[in-house]
XYZ file of C-alpha atoms in Angstrom:
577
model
C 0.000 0.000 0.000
C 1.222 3.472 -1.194
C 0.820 6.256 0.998
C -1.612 7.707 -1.000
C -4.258 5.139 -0.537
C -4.279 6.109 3.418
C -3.587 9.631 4.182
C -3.802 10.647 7.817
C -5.529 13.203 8.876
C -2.198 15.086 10.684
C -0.610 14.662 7.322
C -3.252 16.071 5.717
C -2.775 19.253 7.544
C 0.849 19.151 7.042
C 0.747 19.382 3.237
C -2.062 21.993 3.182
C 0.213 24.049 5.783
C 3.272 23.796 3.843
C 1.803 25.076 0.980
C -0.216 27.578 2.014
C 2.892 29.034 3.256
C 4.654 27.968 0.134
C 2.378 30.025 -2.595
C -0.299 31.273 -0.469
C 0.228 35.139 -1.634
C 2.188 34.610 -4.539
C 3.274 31.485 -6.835
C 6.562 30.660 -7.502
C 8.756 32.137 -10.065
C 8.271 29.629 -12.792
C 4.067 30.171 -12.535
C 4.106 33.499 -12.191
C 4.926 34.488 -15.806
C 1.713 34.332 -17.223
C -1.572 34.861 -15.558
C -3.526 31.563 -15.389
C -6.926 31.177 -13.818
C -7.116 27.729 -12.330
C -3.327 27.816 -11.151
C -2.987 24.877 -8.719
C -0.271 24.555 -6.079
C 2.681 23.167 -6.544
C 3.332 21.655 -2.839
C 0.119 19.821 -3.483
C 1.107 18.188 -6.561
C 4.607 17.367 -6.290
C 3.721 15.648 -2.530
C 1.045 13.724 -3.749
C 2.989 12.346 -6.512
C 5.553 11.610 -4.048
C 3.115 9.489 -1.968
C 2.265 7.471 -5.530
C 5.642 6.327 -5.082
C 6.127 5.931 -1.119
C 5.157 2.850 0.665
C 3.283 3.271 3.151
C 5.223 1.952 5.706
C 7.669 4.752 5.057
C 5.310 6.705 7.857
C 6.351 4.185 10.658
C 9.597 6.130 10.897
C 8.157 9.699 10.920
C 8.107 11.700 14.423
C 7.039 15.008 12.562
C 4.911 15.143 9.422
C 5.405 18.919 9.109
C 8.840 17.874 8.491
C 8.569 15.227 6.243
C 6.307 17.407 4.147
C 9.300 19.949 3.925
C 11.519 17.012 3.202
C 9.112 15.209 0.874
C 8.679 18.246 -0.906
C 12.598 19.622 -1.491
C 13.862 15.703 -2.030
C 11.381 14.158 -3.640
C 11.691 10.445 -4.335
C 12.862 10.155 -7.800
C 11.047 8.270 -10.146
C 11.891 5.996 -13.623
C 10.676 4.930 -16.378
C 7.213 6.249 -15.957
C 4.607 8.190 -17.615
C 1.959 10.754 -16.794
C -0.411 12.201 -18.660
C -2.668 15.671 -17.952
C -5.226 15.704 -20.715
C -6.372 19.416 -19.156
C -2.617 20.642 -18.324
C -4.058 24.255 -18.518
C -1.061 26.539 -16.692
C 0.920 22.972 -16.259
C 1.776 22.897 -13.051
C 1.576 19.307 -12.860
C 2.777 18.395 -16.248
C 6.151 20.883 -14.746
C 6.479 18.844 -11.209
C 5.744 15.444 -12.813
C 9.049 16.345 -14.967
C 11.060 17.641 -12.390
C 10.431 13.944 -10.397
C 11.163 11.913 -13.281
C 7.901 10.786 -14.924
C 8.084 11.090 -18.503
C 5.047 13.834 -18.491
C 2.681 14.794 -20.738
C 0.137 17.433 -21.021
C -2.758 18.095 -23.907
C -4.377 21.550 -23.562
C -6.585 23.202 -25.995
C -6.627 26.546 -25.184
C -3.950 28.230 -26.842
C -2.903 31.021 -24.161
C -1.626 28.169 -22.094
C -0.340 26.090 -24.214
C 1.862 28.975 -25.324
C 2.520 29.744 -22.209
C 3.738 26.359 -21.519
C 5.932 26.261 -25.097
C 8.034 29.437 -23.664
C 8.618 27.807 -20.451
C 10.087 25.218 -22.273
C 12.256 27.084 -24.301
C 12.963 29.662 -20.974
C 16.210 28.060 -19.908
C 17.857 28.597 -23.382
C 16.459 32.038 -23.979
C 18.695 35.422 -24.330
C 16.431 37.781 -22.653
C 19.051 40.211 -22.593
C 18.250 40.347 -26.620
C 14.638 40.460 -25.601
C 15.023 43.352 -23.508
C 17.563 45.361 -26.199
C 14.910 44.788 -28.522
C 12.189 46.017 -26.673
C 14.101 49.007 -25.907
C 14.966 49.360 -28.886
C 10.810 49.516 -30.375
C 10.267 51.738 -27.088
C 13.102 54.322 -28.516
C 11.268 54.558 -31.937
C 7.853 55.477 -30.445
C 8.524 57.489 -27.747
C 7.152 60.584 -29.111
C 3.474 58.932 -28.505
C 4.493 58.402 -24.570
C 5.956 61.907 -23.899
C 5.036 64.890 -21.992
C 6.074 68.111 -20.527
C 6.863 68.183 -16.768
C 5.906 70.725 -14.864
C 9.058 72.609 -15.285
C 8.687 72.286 -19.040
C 11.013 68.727 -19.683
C 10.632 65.943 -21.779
C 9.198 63.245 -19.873
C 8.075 59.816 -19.895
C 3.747 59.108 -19.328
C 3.004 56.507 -17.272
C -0.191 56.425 -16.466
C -2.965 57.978 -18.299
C -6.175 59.246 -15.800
C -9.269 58.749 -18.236
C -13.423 58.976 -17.359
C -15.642 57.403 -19.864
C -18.271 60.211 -20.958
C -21.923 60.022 -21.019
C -23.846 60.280 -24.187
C -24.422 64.153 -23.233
C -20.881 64.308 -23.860
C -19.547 65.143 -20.220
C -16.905 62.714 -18.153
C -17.928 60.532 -14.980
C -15.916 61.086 -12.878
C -16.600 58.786 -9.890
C -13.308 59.109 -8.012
C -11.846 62.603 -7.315
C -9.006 61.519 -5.189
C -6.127 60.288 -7.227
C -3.494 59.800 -4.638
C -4.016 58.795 -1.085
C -1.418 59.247 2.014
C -0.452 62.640 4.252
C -0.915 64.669 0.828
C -3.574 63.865 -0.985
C -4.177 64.416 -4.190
C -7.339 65.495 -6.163
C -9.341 66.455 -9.344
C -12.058 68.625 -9.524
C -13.558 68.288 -13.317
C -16.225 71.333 -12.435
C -12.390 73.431 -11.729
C -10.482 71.124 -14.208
C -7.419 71.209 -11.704
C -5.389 68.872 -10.019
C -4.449 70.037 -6.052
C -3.470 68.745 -2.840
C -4.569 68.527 0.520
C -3.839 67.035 3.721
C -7.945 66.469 4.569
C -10.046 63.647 3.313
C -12.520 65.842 0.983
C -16.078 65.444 0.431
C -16.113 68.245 -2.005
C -13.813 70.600 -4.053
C -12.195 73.367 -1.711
C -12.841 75.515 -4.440
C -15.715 75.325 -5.621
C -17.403 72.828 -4.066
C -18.199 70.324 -6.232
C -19.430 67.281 -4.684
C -16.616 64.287 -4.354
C -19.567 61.982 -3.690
C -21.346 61.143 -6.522
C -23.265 57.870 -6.953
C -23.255 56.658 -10.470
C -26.020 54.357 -10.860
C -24.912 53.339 -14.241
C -21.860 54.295 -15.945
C -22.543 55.237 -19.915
C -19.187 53.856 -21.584
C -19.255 55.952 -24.340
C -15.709 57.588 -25.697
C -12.942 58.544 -23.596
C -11.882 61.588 -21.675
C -8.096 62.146 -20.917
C -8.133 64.411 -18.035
C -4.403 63.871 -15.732
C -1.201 62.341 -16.036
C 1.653 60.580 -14.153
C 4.833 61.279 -15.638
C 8.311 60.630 -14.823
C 11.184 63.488 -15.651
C 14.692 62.024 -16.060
C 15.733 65.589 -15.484
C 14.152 66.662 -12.451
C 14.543 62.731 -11.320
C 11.115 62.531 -10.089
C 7.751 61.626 -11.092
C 4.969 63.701 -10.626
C 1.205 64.443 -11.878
C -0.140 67.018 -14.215
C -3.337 67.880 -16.315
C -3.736 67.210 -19.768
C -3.063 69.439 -22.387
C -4.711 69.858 -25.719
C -1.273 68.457 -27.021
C -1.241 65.234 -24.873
C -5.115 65.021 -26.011
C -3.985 64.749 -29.732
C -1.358 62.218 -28.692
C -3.988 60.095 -27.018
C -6.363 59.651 -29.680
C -3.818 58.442 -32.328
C -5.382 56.993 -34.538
C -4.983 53.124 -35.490
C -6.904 49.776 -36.835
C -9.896 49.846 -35.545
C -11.015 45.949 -35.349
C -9.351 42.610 -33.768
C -11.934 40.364 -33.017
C -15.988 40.719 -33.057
C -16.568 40.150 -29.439
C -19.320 36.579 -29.227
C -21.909 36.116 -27.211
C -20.287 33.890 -24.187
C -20.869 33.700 -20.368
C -17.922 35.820 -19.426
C -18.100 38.685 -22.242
C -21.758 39.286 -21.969
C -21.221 42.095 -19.614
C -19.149 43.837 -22.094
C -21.682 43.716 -24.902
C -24.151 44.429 -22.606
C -22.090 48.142 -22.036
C -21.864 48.665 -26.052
C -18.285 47.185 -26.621
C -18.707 44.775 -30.120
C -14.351 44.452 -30.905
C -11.988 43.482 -28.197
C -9.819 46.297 -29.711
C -11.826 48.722 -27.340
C -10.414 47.451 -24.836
C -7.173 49.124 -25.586
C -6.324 52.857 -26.510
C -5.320 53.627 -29.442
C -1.880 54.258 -28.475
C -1.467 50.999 -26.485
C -2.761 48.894 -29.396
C -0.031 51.124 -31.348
C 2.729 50.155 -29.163
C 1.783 46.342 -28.759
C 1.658 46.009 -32.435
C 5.104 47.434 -33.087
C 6.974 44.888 -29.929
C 4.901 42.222 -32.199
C 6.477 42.905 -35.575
C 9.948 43.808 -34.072
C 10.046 39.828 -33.150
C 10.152 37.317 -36.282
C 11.867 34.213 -34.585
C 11.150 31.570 -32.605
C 11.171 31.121 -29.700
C 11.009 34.792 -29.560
C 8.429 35.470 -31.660
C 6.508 33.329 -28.797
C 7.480 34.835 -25.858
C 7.303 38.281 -26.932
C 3.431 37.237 -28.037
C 3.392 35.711 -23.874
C 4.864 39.149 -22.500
C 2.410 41.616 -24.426
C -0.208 39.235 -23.381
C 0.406 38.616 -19.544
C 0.755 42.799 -20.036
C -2.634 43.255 -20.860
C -4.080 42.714 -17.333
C -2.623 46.037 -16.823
C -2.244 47.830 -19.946
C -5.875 47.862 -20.955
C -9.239 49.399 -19.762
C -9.835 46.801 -17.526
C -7.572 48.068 -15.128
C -7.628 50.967 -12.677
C -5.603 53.372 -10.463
C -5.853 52.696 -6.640
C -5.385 55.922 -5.172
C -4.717 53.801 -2.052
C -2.083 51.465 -3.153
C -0.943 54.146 -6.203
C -0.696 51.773 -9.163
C -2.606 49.731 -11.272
C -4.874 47.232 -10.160
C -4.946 44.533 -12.504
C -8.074 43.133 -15.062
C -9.288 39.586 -14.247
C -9.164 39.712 -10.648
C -12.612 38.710 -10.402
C -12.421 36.271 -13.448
C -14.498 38.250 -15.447
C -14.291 40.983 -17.906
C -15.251 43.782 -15.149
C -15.042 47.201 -16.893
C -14.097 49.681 -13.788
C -16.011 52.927 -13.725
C -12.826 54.941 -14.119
C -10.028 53.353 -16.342
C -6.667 54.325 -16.449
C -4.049 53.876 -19.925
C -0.480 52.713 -18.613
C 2.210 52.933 -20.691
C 3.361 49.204 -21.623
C 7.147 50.464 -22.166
C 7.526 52.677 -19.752
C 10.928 52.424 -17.814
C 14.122 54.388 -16.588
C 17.446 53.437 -16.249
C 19.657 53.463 -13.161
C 23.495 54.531 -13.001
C 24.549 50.771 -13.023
C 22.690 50.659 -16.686
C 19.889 48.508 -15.414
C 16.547 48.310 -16.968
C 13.530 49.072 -14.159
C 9.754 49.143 -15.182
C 7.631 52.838 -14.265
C 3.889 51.199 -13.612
C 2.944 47.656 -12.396
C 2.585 44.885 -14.906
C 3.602 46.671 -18.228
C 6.207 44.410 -20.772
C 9.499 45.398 -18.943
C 7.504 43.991 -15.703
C 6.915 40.701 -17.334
C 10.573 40.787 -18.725
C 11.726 41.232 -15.258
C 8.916 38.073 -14.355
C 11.223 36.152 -17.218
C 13.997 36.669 -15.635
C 13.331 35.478 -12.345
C 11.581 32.594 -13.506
C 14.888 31.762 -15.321
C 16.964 32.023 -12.682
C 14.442 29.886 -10.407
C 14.793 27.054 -13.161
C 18.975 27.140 -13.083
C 18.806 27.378 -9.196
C 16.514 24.667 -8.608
C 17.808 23.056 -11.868
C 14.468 22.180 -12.902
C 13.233 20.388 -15.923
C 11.351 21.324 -18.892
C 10.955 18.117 -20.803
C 7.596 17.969 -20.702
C 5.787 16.923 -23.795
C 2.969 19.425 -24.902
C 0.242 18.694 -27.544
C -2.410 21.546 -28.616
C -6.080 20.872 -29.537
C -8.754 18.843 -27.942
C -7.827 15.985 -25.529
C -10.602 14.158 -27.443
C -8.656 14.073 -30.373
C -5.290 13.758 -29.551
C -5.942 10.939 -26.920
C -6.436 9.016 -29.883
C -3.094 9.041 -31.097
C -1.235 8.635 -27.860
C 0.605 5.630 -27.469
C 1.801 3.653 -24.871
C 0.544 2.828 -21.439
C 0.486 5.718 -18.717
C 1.209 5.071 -14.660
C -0.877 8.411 -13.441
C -3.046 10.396 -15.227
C -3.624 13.579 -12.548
C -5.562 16.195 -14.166
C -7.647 19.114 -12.757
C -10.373 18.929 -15.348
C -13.184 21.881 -16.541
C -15.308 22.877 -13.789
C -18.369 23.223 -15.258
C -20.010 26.291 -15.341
C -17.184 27.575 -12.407
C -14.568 28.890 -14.671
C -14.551 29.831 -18.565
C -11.163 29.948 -19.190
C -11.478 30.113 -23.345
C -13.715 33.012 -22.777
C -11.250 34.882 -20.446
C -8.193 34.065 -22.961
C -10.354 35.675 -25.958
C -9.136 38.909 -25.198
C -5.859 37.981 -24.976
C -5.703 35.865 -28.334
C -6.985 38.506 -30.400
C -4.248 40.925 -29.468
C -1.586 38.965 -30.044
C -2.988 37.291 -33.681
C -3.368 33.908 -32.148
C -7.298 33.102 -32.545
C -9.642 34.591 -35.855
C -13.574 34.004 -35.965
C -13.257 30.463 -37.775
C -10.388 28.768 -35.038
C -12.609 30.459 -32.290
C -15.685 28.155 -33.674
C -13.511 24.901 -33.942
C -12.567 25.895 -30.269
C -16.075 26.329 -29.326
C -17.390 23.240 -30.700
C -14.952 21.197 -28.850
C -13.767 22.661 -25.495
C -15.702 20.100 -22.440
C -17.358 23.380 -20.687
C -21.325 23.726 -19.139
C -22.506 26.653 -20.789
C -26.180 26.653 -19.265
C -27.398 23.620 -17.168
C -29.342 22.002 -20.616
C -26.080 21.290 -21.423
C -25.232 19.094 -17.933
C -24.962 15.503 -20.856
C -22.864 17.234 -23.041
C -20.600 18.437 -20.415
C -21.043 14.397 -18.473
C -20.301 12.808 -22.261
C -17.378 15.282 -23.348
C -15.292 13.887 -20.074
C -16.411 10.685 -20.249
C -14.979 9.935 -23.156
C -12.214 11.990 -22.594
C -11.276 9.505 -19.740
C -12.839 6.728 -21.480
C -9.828 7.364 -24.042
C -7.395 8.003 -21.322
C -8.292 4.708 -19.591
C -7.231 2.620 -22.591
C -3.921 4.199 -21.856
C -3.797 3.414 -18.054
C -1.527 0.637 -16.874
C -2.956 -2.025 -14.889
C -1.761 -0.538 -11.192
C -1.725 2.601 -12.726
C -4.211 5.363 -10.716
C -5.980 8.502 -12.230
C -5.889 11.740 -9.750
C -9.189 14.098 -9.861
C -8.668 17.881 -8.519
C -12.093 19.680 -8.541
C -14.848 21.720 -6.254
C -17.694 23.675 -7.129
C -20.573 25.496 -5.316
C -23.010 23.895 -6.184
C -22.451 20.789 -4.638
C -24.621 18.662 -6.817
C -22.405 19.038 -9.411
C -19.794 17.115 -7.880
C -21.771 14.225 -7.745
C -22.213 14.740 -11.459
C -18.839 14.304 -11.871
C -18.041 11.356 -9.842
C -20.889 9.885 -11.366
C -18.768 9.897 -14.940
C -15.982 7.800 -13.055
C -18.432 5.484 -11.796
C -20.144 4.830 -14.973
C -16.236 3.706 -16.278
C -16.205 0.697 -13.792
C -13.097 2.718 -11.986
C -12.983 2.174 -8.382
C -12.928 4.707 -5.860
C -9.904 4.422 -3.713
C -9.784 7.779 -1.428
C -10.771 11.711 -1.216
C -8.354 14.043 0.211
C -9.312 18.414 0.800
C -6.826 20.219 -0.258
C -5.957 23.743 -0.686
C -6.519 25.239 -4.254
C -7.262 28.563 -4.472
C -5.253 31.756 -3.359
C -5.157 34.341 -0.839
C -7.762 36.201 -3.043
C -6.669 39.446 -1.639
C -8.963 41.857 -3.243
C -11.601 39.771 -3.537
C -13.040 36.916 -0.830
C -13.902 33.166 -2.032
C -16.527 31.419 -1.952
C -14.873 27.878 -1.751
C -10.647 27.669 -1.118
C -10.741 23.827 -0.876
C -10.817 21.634 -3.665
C -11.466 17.518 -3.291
C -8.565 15.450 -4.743
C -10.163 12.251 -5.831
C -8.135 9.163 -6.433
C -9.321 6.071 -8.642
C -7.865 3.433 -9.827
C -8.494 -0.282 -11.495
C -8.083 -2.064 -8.170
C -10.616 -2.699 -5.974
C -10.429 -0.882 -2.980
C -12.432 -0.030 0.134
C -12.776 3.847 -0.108
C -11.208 6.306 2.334
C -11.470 10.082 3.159
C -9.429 12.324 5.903
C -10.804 15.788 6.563
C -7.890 18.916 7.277
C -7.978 21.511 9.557
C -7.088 24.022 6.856
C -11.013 25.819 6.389
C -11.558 29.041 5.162
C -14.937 29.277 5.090
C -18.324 27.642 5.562
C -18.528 26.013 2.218
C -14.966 24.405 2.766
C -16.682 23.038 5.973
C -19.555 21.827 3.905
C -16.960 20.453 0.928
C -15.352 18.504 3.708
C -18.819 17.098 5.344
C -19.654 15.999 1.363
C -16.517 13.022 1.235
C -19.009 10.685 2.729
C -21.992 11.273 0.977
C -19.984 10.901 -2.119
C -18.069 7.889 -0.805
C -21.435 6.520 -0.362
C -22.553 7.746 -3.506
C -20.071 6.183 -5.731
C -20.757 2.795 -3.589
C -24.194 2.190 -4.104
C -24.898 -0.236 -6.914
């Protein structure tokens, strides 16, 4: 008996500790260079890969499981000659720790965001970012005429963020938040003054002339866009600093470009934006952003280049587009996609995606969060992670449906560990659309193929679409499972029913339940609070078993208590003949 098949309880809490603590806020280096939105931990994975391989009996000699986690996880057993396959690899985290342990590992994905995420981390270790970044600089050189301004002293200076208000169909700008900057001096616009000033006092209205700082929007109209202040940073006067617009930055803002990327469809996730009158996912941008990502495109004809630069403008996005805003609180960017969704923020702000300064030692540093020198500087790290912890990226990658491809695998697999579509949860393909379109990767006719064959409950009608798209999935992958081999399920949802859904698919295969573990799978969710933190790992396998569950300590809120009180309902569940 592996450990696996018998868990206890006080190692159970172990594992979720240590990695809590291990990517709780933030992920490590190699997943943090490219959002994902189902990013699983890596403690998780790589320790309950390692308890595939340990016998049981290994525990007899353990005094402190916290510990032996630590251990387990750092010097992992190392395994040979065996395969794994993730048929929903996704951001790859377990198709990367698989590797790294010795499994031969393989990982089909058919949304193409990831899986070109996943093709650069390949590639990572043997990349010359410094030729990335003299590139970059390079494109950033030629167009800097679009990202300049006058300081207040009258220098040429760099824009880095871009204050805008959508405008009503009157014509006049919304301005929801007056306060721009937060701390001892605050600072403020008044649009009824059109001036920018500071004060020590949390205002309520203009000092001025009293315009109210307390509106209540009850619907914003997003009509066009009003430039009204600017960050900038002045290489002269060393400092950056905030200004109004003039009519000259105006014309410099509405540059004009293309005007079309990709007609935005009707989906669960971009609904709201058609809803508020967007129709082309090149509104998201400004004019002058879309000018600048186009240009660090074309500068990069190579590959793997041509792929990473397509990864870096992409990941940049979050921030560089009007789904992101200015926190007068925090002053910078808060990124798009916190929420999952394609939340349009009352009051937008433009930042600069090559915005940058260099210090005395000649060292590149990014002006804004999350811009393309950020996500060089992600690169970077993530690089030096991978020769530190001389990681591998042998992974084997396939693009397109795991339906398809499935049936040209060959060979027998000894895991398959996936963390499959969760229903109606999460739409990933919708939340990559954006993305895609930017960067030339998806057109009208690839987005249909995609459509027709991504495993995904649109609308509850669909519930035996969704059931027969993963059965046969793992129908497929079965044929491919070795005779002790075991498949390992990650997956929670709020509606709890659902789950048994699920289970229900494995069932109907003739696999045989062997245990469910909680374990931690979502983050901190710092800006916004969870419903659910836990997900249920699920382990099945050929072998018949008697079926056993642990609970963990680790809760975050009442639905994790209620996830946890579910194991034996769905123990009993899978049971019943």
């Amino acid at each position: 008996m592996k450990i696996i098949d018998r868990i206890p309880s006080e190692l159970l809490d172990a594992v979720n500790e240590f990695s809590r603590k291990l990517e709780w806020a933030r992920r490590l280096p190699i997943y943090e260079i490219h959002k994902w939105w189902a990013r699983r931990y890596s403690g998780i994975i790589r320790v309950f890969l390692a308890f595939t391989e340990l016998d049981y009996k290994y525990l007899d000699k353990v005094d402190d499981f916290n510990s032996f986690v630590e251990k387990i996880y750092f010097y992992p057993p190392k395994v040979q000659r065996k395969k794994l396959l993730d048929p929903f690899c996704g951001g790859g985290t377990i198709i990367i720790e698989a590797s790294n342990l010795g499994y031969e590992a393989h990982g089909i994905e058919i949304n193409k965001l990831a899986y070109l995420m996943l093709k650069t981390l390949k590639f990572l270790p043997n990349m010359n970012l410094d030729l990335i970044e003299r590139k970059i600089i390079k494109v950033a050189n030629s167009i800097s005429q679009i990202w300049t301004t006058r300081c207040l002293r009258g220098h040429r200076a760099t824009i880095i963020h871009t204050f805008l208000a959508w405008k009503n169909r009157d014509g006049f700008p919304q301005i929801k938040f007056n306060k721009i900057k937060d701390g001892d001096k605050k600072l403020y616009y008044c649009e009824r003054c059109n001036k920018l000033f500071r004060s020590n006092k949390d205002l309520k209205a203009c000092e001025n002339c009293g315009n109210s700082f307390q509106k209540d929007f009850q619907k914003i109209e997003y009509s066009d866009l009003w430039p009204f202040a600017i960050e900038y940073f002045c290489p002269y006067c060393n400092e950056r600093n905030f200004k109004l617009t003039t009519p000259h930055d105006r014309r410099k803002f509405f540059l004009q470009t293309q005007n079309k990327l990709l007609p935005i469809p009707r989906l669960n996730e971009t609904a709201r934006l058609l809803k508020a009158g967007f129709s082309d996912f090149v509104e998201l941008l400004t004019p002058r952003q879309l000018f600048t990502f186009t240009k660090v495109l074309n500068s990069f004809r190579s590959e793997p280049y041509r792929t990473a630069i397509k990864l870096l403008v992409s990941d940049s996005l979050r921030c560089c587009s009007l789904l992101a805003y200015y926190s007068s609180r925090y002053m910078k960017v808060i990124p798009g996609f916190v929420i999952k969704s394609y939340w349009l923020p009352p009051q937008p702000v433009e930042l600069n995606p090559l915005s940058f300064y260099t210090s005395k030692n000649g060292q590149i540093y990014p002006l804004g969060r999350g811009n393309i020198i950020s996500g060089l500087r992600k690169f970077k790290k993530a690089k030096e992670f991978v020769r530190r912890e001389q990681l591998k990226m042998n992974f084997k990658l396939y693009h397109g449906p795991a339906q398809d491809i499935l049936k040209r695998l060959k060979g027998k697999y000894d895991i398959i560990f996936t963390d499959p579509p969760y229903g109606d949860y999460q739409f990933y393909s919708d939340l990559s659309l954006f993305s895609l379109s930017v960067i030339h990767e998806i057109d009208p006719q690839s987005l249909q193929t995609l459509l027709e064959k991504e495993i995904i409950l649109r609308n509850r009608n669909d519930l035996n679409r969704y059931r027969n798209g993963l059965k046969q999935v793992f129908s497929l992958a079965l044929q491919r499972l070795s005779n002790k081999g075991r498949i390992l399920l990650t997956f929670h949802h709020p509606n709890f029913n659902l789950i048994f859904d699920i289970i229900d698919v494995f069932k109907n295969l003739n696999l045989n339940l062997h245990a469910i573990y909680p374990v931690i799978g979502e983050s901190s969710g710092k800006l916004t609070k969870r419903k659910i933190y836990l997900d249920l790992l699920f382990v099945f396998g050929r072998e018949r078993k008697s079926p056993y569950f642990a609970h963990t300590k680790c809760n975050f809120t009442k639905y994790d208590t209620q996830l946890q009180n579910l194991t034996k309902k769905l123990i009993d569940f899978y049971e019943d003949s």
